[in-house]
The first five atom37 places (N, CA, C, CB, O) and aatype in JSON, in Angstrom:
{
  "aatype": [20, 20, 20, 20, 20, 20, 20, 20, 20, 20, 20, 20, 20, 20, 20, 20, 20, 20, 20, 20, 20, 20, 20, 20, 20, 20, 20, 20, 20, 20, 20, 20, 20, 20, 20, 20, 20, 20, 20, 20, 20, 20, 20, 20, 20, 20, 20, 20, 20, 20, 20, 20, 20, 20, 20, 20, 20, 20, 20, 20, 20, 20, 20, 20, 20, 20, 20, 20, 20, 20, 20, 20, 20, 20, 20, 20, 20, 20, 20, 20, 20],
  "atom_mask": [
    [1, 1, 1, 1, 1],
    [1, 1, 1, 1, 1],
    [1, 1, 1, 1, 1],
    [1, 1, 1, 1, 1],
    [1, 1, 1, 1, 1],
    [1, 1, 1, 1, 1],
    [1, 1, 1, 1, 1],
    [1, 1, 1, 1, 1],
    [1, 1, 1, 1, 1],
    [1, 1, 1, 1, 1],
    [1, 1, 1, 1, 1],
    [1, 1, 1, 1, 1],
    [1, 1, 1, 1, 1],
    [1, 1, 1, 1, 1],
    [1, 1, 1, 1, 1],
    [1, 1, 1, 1, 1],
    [1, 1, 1, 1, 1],
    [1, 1, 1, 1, 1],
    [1, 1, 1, 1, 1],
    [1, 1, 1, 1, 1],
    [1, 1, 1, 1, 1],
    [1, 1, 1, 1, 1],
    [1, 1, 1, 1, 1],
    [1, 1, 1, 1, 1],
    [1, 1, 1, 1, 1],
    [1, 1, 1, 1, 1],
    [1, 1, 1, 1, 1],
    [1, 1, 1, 1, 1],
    [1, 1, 1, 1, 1],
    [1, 1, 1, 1, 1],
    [1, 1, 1, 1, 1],
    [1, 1, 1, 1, 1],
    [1, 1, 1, 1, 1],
    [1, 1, 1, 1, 1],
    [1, 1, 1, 1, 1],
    [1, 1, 1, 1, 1],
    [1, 1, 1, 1, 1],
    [1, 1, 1, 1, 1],
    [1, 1, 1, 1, 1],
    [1, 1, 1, 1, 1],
    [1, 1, 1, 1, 1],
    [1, 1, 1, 1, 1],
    [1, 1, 1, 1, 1],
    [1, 1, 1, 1, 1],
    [1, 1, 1, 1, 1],
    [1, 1, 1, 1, 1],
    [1, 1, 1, 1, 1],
    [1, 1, 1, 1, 1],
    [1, 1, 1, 1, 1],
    [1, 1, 1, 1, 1],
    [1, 1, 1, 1, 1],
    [1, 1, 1, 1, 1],
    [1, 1, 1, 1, 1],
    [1, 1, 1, 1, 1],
    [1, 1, 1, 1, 1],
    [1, 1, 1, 1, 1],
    [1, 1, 1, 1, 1],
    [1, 1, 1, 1, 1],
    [1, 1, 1, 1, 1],
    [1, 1, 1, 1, 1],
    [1, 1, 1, 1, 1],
    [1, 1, 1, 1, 1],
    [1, 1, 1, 1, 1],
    [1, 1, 1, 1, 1],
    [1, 1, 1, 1, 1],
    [1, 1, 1, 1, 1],
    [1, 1, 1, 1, 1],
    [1, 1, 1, 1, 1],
    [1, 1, 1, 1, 1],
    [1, 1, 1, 1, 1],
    [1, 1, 1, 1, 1],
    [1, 1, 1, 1, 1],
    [1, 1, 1, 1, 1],
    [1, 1, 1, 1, 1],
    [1, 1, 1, 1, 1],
    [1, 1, 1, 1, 1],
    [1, 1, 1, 1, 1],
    [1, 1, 1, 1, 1],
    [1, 1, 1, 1, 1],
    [1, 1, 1, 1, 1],
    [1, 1, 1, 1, 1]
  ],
  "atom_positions": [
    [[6.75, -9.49, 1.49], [8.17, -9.23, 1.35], [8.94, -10.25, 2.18], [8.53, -7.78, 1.78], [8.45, -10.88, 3.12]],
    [[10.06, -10.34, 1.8], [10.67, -11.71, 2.56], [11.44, -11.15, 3.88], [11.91, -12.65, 1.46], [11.79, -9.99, 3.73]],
    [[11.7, -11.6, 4.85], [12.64, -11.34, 5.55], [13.57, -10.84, 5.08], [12.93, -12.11, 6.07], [13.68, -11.1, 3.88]],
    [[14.63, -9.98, 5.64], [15.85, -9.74, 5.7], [15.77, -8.19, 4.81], [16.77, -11.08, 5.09], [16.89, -7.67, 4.74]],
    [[14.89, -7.53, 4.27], [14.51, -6.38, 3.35], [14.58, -5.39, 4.43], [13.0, -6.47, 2.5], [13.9, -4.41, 4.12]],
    [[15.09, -5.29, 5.47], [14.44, -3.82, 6.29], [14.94, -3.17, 5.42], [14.87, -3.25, 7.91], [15.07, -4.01, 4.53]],
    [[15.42, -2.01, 4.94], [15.82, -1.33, 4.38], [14.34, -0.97, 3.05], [17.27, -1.91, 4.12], [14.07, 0.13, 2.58]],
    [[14.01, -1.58, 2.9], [12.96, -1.46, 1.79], [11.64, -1.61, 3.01], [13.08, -2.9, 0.32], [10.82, -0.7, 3.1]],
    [[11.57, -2.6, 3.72], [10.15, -2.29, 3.92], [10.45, -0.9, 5.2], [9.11, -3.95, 4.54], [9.45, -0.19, 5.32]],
    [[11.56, -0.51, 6.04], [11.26, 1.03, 6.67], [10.78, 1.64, 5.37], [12.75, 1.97, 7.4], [9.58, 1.84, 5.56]],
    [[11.13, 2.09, 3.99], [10.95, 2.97, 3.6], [9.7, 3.05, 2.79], [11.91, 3.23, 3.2], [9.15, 4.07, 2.36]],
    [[9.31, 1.63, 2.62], [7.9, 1.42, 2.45], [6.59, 1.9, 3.32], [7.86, 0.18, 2.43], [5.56, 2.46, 2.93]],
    [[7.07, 1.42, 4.91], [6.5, 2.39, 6.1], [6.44, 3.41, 6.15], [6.88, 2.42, 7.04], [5.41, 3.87, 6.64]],
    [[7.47, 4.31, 5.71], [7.63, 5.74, 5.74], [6.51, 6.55, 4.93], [9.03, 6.07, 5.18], [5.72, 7.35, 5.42]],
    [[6.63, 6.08, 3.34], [5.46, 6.37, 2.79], [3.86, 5.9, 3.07], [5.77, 6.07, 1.74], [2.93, 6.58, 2.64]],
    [[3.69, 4.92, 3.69], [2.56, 4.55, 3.92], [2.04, 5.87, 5.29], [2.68, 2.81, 4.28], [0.89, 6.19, 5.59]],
    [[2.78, 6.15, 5.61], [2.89, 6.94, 7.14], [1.97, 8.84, 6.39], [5.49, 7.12, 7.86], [1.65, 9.81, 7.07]],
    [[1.83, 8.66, 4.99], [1.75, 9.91, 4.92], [0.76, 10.06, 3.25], [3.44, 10.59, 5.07], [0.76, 10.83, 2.29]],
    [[-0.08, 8.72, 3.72], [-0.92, 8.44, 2.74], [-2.3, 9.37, 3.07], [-1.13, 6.84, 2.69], [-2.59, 9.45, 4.26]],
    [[-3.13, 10.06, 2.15], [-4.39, 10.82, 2.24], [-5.52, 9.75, 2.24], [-4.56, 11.89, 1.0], [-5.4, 8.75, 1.53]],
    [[-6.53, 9.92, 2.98], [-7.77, 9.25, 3.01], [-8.43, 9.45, 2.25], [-8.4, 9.31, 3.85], [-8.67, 10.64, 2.47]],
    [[-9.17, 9.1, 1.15], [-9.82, 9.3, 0.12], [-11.27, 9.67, 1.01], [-9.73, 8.0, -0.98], [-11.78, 8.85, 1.77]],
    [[-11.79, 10.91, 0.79], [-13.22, 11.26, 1.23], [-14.14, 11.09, 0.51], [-13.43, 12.38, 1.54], [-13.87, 11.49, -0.63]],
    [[-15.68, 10.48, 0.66], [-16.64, 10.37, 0.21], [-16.44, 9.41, -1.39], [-17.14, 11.78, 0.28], [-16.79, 9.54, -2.56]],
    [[-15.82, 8.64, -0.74], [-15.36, 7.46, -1.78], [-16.37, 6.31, -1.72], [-13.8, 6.81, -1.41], [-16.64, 5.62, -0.74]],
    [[-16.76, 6.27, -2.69], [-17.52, 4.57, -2.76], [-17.03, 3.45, -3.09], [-18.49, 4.37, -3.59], [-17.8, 2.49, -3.13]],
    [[-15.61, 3.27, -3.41], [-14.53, 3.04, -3.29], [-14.97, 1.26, -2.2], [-13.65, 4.59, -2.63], [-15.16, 1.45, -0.99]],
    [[-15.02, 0.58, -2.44], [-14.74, -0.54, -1.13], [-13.96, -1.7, -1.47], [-16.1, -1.2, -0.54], [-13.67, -1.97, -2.63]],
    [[-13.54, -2.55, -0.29], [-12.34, -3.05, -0.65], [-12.85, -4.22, -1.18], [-11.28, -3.18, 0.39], [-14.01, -4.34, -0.8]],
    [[-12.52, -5.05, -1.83], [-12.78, -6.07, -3.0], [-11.98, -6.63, -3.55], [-13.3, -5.71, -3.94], [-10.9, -6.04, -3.67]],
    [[-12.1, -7.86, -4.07], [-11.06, -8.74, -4.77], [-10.11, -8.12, -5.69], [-11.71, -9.76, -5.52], [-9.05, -8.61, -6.09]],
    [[-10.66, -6.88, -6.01], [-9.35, -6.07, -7.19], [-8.3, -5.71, -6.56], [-9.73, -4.59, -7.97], [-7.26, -5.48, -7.18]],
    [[-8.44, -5.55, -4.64], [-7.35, -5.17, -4.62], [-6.22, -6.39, -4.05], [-7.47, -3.93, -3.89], [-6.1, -6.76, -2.88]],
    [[-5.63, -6.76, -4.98], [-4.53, -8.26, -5.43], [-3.5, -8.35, -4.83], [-3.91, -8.41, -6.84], [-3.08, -9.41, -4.35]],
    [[-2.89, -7.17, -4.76], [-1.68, -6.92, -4.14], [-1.53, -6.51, -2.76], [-1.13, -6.08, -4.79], [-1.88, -5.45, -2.26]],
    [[-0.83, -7.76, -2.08], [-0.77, -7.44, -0.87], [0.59, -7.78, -0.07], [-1.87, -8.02, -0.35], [1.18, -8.84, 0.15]],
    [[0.87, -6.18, 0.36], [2.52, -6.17, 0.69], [2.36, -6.35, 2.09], [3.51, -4.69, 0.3], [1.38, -5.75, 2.5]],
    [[2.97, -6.96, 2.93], [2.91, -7.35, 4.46], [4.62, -7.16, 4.77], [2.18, -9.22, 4.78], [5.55, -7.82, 4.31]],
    [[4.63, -6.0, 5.73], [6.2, -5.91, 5.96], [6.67, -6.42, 7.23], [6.69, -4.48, 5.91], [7.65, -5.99, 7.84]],
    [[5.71, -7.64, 7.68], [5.78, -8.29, 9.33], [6.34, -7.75, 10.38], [6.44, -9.44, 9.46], [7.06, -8.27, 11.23]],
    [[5.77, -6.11, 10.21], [5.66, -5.23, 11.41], [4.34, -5.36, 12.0], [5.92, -3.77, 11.1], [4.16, -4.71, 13.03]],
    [[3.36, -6.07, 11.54], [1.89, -5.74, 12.32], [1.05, -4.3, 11.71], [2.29, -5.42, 14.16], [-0.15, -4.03, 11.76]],
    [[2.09, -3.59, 11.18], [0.96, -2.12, 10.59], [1.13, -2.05, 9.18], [1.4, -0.33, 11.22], [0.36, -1.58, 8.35]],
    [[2.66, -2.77, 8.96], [2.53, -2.33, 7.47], [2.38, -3.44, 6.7], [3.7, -1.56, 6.91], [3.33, -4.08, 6.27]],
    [[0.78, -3.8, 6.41], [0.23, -4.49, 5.56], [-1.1, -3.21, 4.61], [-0.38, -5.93, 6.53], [-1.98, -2.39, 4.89]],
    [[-0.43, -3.81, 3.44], [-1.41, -2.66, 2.42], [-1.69, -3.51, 1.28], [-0.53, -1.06, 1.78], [-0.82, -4.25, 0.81]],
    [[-2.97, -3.43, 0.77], [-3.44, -3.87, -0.08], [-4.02, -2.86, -1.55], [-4.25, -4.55, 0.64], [-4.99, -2.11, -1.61]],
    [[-3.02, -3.22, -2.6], [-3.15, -2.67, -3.5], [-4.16, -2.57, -4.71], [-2.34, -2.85, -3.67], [-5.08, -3.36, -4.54]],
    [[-4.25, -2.02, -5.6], [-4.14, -2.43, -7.07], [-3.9, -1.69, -8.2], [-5.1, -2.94, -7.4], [-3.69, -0.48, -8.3]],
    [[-3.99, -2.83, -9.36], [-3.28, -2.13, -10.51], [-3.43, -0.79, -11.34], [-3.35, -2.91, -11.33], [-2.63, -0.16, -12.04]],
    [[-4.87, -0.56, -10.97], [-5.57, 0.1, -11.89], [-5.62, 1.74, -11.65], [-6.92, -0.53, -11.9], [-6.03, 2.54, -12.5]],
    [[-5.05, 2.15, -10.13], [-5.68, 3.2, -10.22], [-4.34, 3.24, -8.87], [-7.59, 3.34, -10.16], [-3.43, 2.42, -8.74]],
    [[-4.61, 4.48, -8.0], [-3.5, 4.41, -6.95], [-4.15, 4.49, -5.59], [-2.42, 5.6, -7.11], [-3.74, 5.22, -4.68]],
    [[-5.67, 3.32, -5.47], [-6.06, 3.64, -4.43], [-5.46, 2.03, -3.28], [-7.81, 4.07, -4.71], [-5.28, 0.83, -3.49]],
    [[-5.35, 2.86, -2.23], [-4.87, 1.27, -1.46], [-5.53, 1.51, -0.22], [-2.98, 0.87, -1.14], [-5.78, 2.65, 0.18]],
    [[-5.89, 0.19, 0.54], [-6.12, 0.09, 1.43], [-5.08, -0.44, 2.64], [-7.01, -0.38, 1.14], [-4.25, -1.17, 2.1]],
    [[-4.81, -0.33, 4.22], [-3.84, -0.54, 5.06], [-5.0, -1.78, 5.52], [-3.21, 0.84, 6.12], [-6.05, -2.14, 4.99]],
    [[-4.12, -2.34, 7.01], [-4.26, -3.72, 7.71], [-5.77, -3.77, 8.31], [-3.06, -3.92, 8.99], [-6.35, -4.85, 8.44]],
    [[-6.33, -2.59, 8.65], [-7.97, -2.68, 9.05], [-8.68, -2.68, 7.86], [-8.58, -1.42, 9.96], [-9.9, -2.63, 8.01]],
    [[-8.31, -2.72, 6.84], [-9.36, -2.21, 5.61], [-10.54, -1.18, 5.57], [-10.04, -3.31, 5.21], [-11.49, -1.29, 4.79]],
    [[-10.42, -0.3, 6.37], [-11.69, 0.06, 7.03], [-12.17, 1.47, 6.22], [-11.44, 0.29, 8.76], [-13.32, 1.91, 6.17]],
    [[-10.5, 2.25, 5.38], [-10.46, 3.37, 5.04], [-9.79, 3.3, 3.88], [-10.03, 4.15, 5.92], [-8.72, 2.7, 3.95]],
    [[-10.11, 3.77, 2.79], [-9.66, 3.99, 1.44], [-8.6, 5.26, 1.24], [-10.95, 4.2, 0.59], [-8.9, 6.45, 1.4]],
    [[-7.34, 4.78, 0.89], [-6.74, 6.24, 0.58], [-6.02, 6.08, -0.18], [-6.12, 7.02, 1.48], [-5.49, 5.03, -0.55]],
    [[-5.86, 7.35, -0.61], [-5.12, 7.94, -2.04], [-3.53, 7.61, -2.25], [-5.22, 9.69, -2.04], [-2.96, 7.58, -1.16]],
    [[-2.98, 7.44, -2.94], [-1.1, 7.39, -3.2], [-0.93, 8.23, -3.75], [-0.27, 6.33, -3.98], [-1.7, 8.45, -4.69]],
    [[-0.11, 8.92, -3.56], [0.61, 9.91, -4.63], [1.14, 9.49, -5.65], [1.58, 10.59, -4.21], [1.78, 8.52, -5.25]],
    [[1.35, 9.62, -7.11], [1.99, 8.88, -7.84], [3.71, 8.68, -7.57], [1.64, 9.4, -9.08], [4.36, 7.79, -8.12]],
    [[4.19, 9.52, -6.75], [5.48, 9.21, -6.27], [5.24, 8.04, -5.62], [6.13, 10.21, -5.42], [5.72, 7.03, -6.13]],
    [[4.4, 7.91, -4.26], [4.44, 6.67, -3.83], [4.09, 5.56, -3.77], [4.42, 6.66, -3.34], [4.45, 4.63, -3.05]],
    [[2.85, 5.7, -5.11], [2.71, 4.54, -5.76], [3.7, 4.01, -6.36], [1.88, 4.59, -6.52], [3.76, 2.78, -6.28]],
    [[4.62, 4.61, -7.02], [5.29, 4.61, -8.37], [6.73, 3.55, -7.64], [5.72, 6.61, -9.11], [7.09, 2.51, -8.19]],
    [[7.36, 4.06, -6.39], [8.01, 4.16, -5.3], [7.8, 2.8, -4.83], [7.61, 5.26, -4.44], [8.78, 2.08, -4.61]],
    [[5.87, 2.11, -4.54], [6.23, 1.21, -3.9], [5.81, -0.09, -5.07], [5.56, 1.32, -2.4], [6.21, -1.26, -5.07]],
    [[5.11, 0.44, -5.79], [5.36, -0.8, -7.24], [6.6, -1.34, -7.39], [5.19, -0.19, -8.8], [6.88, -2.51, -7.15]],
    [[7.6, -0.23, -7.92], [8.91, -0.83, -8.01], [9.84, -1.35, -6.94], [9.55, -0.04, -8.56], [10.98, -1.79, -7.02]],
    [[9.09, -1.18, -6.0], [9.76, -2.21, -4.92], [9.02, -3.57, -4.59], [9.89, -1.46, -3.52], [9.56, -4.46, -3.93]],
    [[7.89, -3.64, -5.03], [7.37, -5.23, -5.07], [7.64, -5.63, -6.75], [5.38, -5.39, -4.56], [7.75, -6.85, -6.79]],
    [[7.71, -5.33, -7.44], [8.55, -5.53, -8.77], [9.76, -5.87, -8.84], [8.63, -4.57, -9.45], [9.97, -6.43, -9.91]],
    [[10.95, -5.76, -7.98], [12.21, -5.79, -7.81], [12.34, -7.16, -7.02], [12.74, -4.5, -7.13], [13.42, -7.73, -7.07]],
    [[11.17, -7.79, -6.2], [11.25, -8.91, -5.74], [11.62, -9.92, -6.28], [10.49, -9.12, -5.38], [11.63, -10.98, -5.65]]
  ]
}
Protein backbone atom coordinates (compact mmCIF):
# COMPACT_ATOMS: atom_id res chain seq x y z
CA UNK A 1 0.00 0.00 0.00
CA UNK A 2 1.45 3.36 -0.66
CA UNK A 3 2.03 5.87 1.85
CA UNK A 4 -0.36 8.36 2.84
CA UNK A 5 -3.56 5.47 3.11
CA UNK A 6 -3.77 5.46 7.01
CA UNK A 7 -7.20 5.43 6.99
CA UNK A 8 -7.36 2.14 4.97
CA UNK A 9 -4.44 0.42 6.24
CA UNK A 10 -5.79 1.19 10.40
CA UNK A 11 -8.76 -0.53 9.20
CA UNK A 12 -7.03 -3.16 7.44
CA UNK A 13 -5.16 -3.72 10.96
CA UNK A 14 -8.25 -3.79 12.71
CA UNK A 15 -9.44 -6.78 10.85
CA UNK A 16 -6.32 -8.56 10.72
CA UNK A 17 -6.41 -8.09 14.71
CA UNK A 18 -9.33 -10.65 14.84
CA UNK A 19 -8.37 -13.24 12.31
CA UNK A 20 -8.96 -17.27 13.51
CA UNK A 21 -6.01 -19.66 13.26
CA UNK A 22 -6.81 -22.35 11.09
CA UNK A 23 -6.23 -25.73 13.29
CA UNK A 24 -4.75 -28.86 12.07
CA UNK A 25 -4.26 -27.37 8.65
CA UNK A 26 -1.82 -28.74 6.18
CA UNK A 27 -2.21 -25.70 4.72
CA UNK A 28 1.67 -24.21 4.21
CA UNK A 29 2.77 -21.13 2.96
CA UNK A 30 3.85 -21.28 -0.74
CA UNK A 31 4.12 -19.39 -3.83
CA UNK A 32 0.14 -19.31 -4.15
CA UNK A 33 0.08 -17.04 -1.64
CA UNK A 34 0.74 -13.76 -4.28
CA UNK A 35 -0.68 -11.21 -2.54
CA UNK A 36 1.13 -9.32 -0.32
CA UNK A 37 -0.28 -6.26 1.57
CA UNK A 38 2.50 -4.51 3.80
CA UNK A 39 0.93 -1.53 5.75
CA UNK A 40 4.69 -0.25 6.94
CA UNK A 41 3.67 -0.71 10.48
CA UNK A 42 6.08 -3.74 11.01
CA UNK A 43 2.87 -6.17 11.91
CA UNK A 44 0.66 -5.53 9.27
CA UNK A 45 2.11 -7.51 6.52
CA UNK A 46 -0.28 -10.43 5.23
CA UNK A 47 0.05 -12.61 2.59
CA UNK A 48 -2.83 -13.66 0.64
CA UNK A 49 -4.57 -15.62 -1.99
CA UNK A 50 -7.03 -15.87 -4.54
CA UNK A 51 -8.48 -19.03 -4.18
CA UNK A 52 -9.76 -19.60 -0.95
CA UNK A 53 -9.73 -17.07 2.30
CA UNK A 54 -6.74 -18.47 3.89
CA UNK A 55 -3.86 -15.84 4.73
CA UNK A 56 -0.90 -15.83 6.31
CA UNK A 57 0.62 -12.55 8.70
CA UNK A 58 4.58 -11.24 8.84
CA UNK A 59 6.08 -14.57 10.67
CA UNK A 60 4.40 -16.93 8.29
CA UNK A 61 4.48 -19.35 10.90
CA UNK A 62 0.48 -19.78 11.33
CA UNK A 63 -2.28 -20.23 8.85
CA UNK A 64 -5.59 -18.49 9.45
CA UNK A 65 -8.93 -18.25 8.39
CA UNK A 66 -10.81 -14.74 7.00
CA UNK A 67 -14.13 -14.33 7.36
CA UNK A 68 -15.72 -13.65 4.15
CA UNK A 69 -16.51 -10.14 5.47
CA UNK A 70 -12.90 -9.64 5.86
CA UNK A 71 -11.71 -11.11 3.09
CA UNK A 72 -14.25 -9.51 0.99
CA UNK A 73 -13.34 -6.03 3.03
CA UNK A 74 -9.70 -6.38 2.38
CA UNK A 75 -9.72 -7.49 -1.46
CA UNK A 76 -11.57 -4.46 -2.20
CA UNK A 77 -9.22 -2.41 -0.66
CA UNK A 78 -6.13 -3.73 -2.55
CA UNK A 79 -8.43 -3.58 -5.68
CA UNK A 80 -9.20 0.11 -5.22
CA UNK A 81 -5.41 0.74 -5.48
Amino acid sequence: MARGENKEQNEIVAHMKNFETVSNSDIKFDESFNIKIDCNNDIGIMYLRSQDKICYLKNKDKAYQLSKEDYDFIINKVEEE
